[in-house]
Short mmCIF file of C-alpha atoms in Angstrom, two decimals:
data_model
loop_
_atom_site.label_atom_id
_atom_site.label_comp_id
_atom_site.label_asym_id
_atom_site.label_seq_id
_atom_site.Cartn_x
_atom_site.Cartn_y
_atom_site.Cartn_z
CA UNK C 1136 -57.14 -9.00 -109.63
CA UNK C 1137 -53.66 -7.44 -109.82
CA UNK C 1138 -52.72 -4.27 -107.90
CA UNK C 1139 -56.37 -3.29 -107.49
CA UNK C 1140 -56.97 -3.72 -111.23
CA UNK C 1141 -59.06 -6.21 -113.15
CA UNK C 1142 -57.59 -8.01 -116.16
CA UNK C 1143 -60.08 -8.10 -119.04
CA UNK C 1144 -60.33 -10.74 -121.75
CA UNK C 1145 -57.42 -9.14 -123.66
CA UNK C 1146 -55.13 -9.07 -120.59
CA UNK C 1147 -55.41 -5.30 -120.49
CA UNK C 1148 -55.50 -3.76 -117.00
CA UNK C 1149 -58.79 -1.96 -116.44
CA UNK C 1150 -59.42 0.14 -113.36
CA UNK C 1151 -62.57 -1.01 -111.57
CA UNK C 1152 -63.31 2.56 -110.50
CA UNK C 1153 -64.45 5.35 -112.77
CA UNK C 1154 -62.29 8.50 -112.62
CA UNK C 1155 -65.51 10.50 -112.76
CA UNK C 1156 -67.47 11.62 -109.75
CA UNK C 1157 -71.24 11.94 -109.86
CA UNK C 1158 -70.71 15.72 -110.07
CA UNK C 1159 -68.39 15.25 -113.06
CA UNK C 1160 -71.01 13.09 -114.78
CA UNK C 1161 -73.70 15.71 -114.12
CA UNK C 1162 -71.52 18.46 -115.63
CA UNK C 1163 -70.66 16.29 -118.63
CA UNK C 1164 -74.30 15.29 -119.15
CA UNK C 1165 -75.35 18.96 -119.10
CA UNK C 1166 -72.56 19.82 -121.53
CA UNK C 1167 -73.62 17.04 -123.91
CA UNK C 1168 -77.25 18.14 -123.74
CA UNK C 1169 -76.24 21.74 -124.52
CA UNK C 1170 -74.18 20.50 -127.47
CA UNK C 1171 -77.15 18.47 -128.69
CA UNK C 1172 -79.43 21.53 -128.56
CA UNK C 1173 -76.81 23.67 -130.30
CA UNK C 1174 -76.32 21.15 -133.13
CA UNK C 1175 -80.06 20.60 -133.58
CA UNK C 1176 -80.55 24.39 -133.79
CA UNK C 1177 -77.62 24.67 -136.19
CA UNK C 1178 -79.16 22.04 -138.48
CA UNK C 1179 -82.53 23.83 -138.41
CA UNK C 1180 -80.85 27.12 -139.35
CA UNK C 1181 -78.92 25.52 -142.20
CA UNK C 1182 -82.09 23.93 -143.54
CA UNK C 1183 -83.99 27.23 -143.32
CA UNK C 1184 -81.69 29.17 -145.68
CA UNK C 1185 -83.84 30.20 -148.66
CA UNK C 1186 -82.73 29.27 -152.17
CA UNK C 1187 -82.70 31.97 -154.88
CA UNK C 1188 -83.02 31.53 -158.61
CA UNK C 1189 -81.27 34.29 -160.60
CA UNK C 1190 -77.95 33.30 -162.28
CA UNK C 1191 -75.53 35.55 -160.37
CA UNK C 1192 -77.02 34.58 -157.04
CA UNK C 1193 -76.97 30.92 -158.10
CA UNK C 1194 -73.23 31.08 -158.89
CA UNK C 1195 -72.51 32.67 -155.53
CA UNK C 1196 -75.01 30.37 -153.94
CA UNK C 1197 -73.24 27.25 -155.25
CA UNK C 1198 -70.25 27.94 -153.02
CA UNK C 1199 -72.52 28.84 -150.13
CA UNK C 1200 -74.53 25.67 -150.69
CA UNK C 1201 -71.34 23.62 -150.60
CA UNK C 1202 -70.37 25.25 -147.31
CA UNK C 1203 -73.86 24.63 -145.89
CA UNK C 1204 -73.74 20.97 -146.96
CA UNK C 1205 -70.36 20.51 -145.27
CA UNK C 1206 -71.50 22.35 -142.14
CA UNK C 1207 -74.63 20.22 -141.97
CA UNK C 1208 -72.64 17.00 -142.40
CA UNK C 1209 -70.25 18.07 -139.65
CA UNK C 1210 -73.13 19.05 -137.35
CA UNK C 1211 -74.83 15.68 -137.96
CA UNK C 1212 -71.60 13.81 -137.15
CA UNK C 1213 -71.09 15.72 -133.90
CA UNK C 1214 -74.76 15.30 -133.01
CA UNK C 1215 -74.47 11.53 -133.55
CA UNK C 1216 -71.35 11.44 -131.33
CA UNK C 1217 -73.14 13.44 -128.64
CA UNK C 1218 -76.20 11.16 -128.78
CA UNK C 1219 -73.95 8.09 -128.57
CA UNK C 1220 -72.16 9.55 -125.53
CA UNK C 1221 -75.50 10.24 -123.81
CA UNK C 1222 -76.55 6.65 -124.59
CA UNK C 1223 -73.30 5.29 -123.12
CA UNK C 1224 -73.85 7.43 -120.06
CA UNK C 1225 -77.40 6.12 -119.60
CA UNK C 1226 -76.16 2.53 -120.00
CA UNK C 1227 -73.26 2.97 -117.56
CA UNK C 1228 -70.59 2.51 -120.26
CA UNK C 1229 -69.48 6.14 -120.47
CA UNK C 1230 -65.80 6.96 -120.05
CA UNK C 1231 -64.32 3.71 -121.40
CA UNK C 1232 -62.18 3.63 -124.53
CA UNK C 1233 -63.82 1.65 -127.33
CA UNK C 1234 -60.49 0.10 -128.32
CA UNK C 1235 -58.40 -0.64 -125.22
CA UNK C 1236 -61.30 -0.58 -122.71
CA UNK C 1237 -59.29 1.55 -120.28
CA UNK C 1238 -60.87 4.57 -118.66
CA UNK C 1239 -60.64 7.80 -120.62
CA UNK C 1240 -58.89 10.51 -118.61
CA UNK C 1241 -61.22 12.89 -116.82
CA UNK C 1242 -59.39 15.88 -118.34
CA UNK C 1243 -59.97 14.56 -121.86
CA UNK C 1244 -63.67 14.03 -121.20
CA UNK C 1245 -64.00 17.53 -119.78
CA UNK C 1246 -62.61 18.91 -123.06
CA UNK C 1247 -64.24 16.37 -125.43
CA UNK C 1248 -67.19 14.89 -123.53
CA UNK C 1249 -68.28 12.79 -126.53
CA UNK C 1250 -64.84 11.12 -126.78
CA UNK C 1251 -65.01 7.40 -127.63
CA UNK C 1252 -61.28 6.78 -127.34
CA UNK C 1253 -58.53 7.51 -124.84
CA UNK C 1254 -55.86 9.95 -126.03
CA UNK C 1255 -53.43 7.15 -126.95
CA UNK C 1256 -55.95 5.19 -129.04
CA UNK C 1257 -57.18 8.42 -130.68
CA UNK C 1258 -53.61 9.19 -131.77
CA UNK C 1259 -53.22 5.68 -133.17
CA UNK C 1260 -56.50 6.01 -135.09
CA UNK C 1261 -55.53 9.42 -136.51
CA UNK C 1262 -52.08 8.17 -137.53
CA UNK C 1263 -53.75 5.34 -139.46
CA UNK C 1264 -55.82 7.68 -141.62
#
């Protein structure tokens, strides 16, 4: 232990205490559950759009279908991230960066509760795209 920190297997300092209070976790859990319900409802609505058959409507519909497909893919990705965050929360692993294992800042989690990475690692990942 060094300065009230634990050194993990990669010699990276990791705070032994979570920056999140039990109240923070409750708020974040509720937020994630609301997001899950929203995305599930969004996917149901996208799937319920009727398809039409006449040529003019089909041409217009092709663009609309493409938008619906992209919206559905995006909703499924966010839903998967939300579900994974709820799983991490249930397992006691919530709030740790998947790359550096440091705690994710409370402020970041309040804005992006399904975040898997700290701000620094997220920037590195995005720069590598």
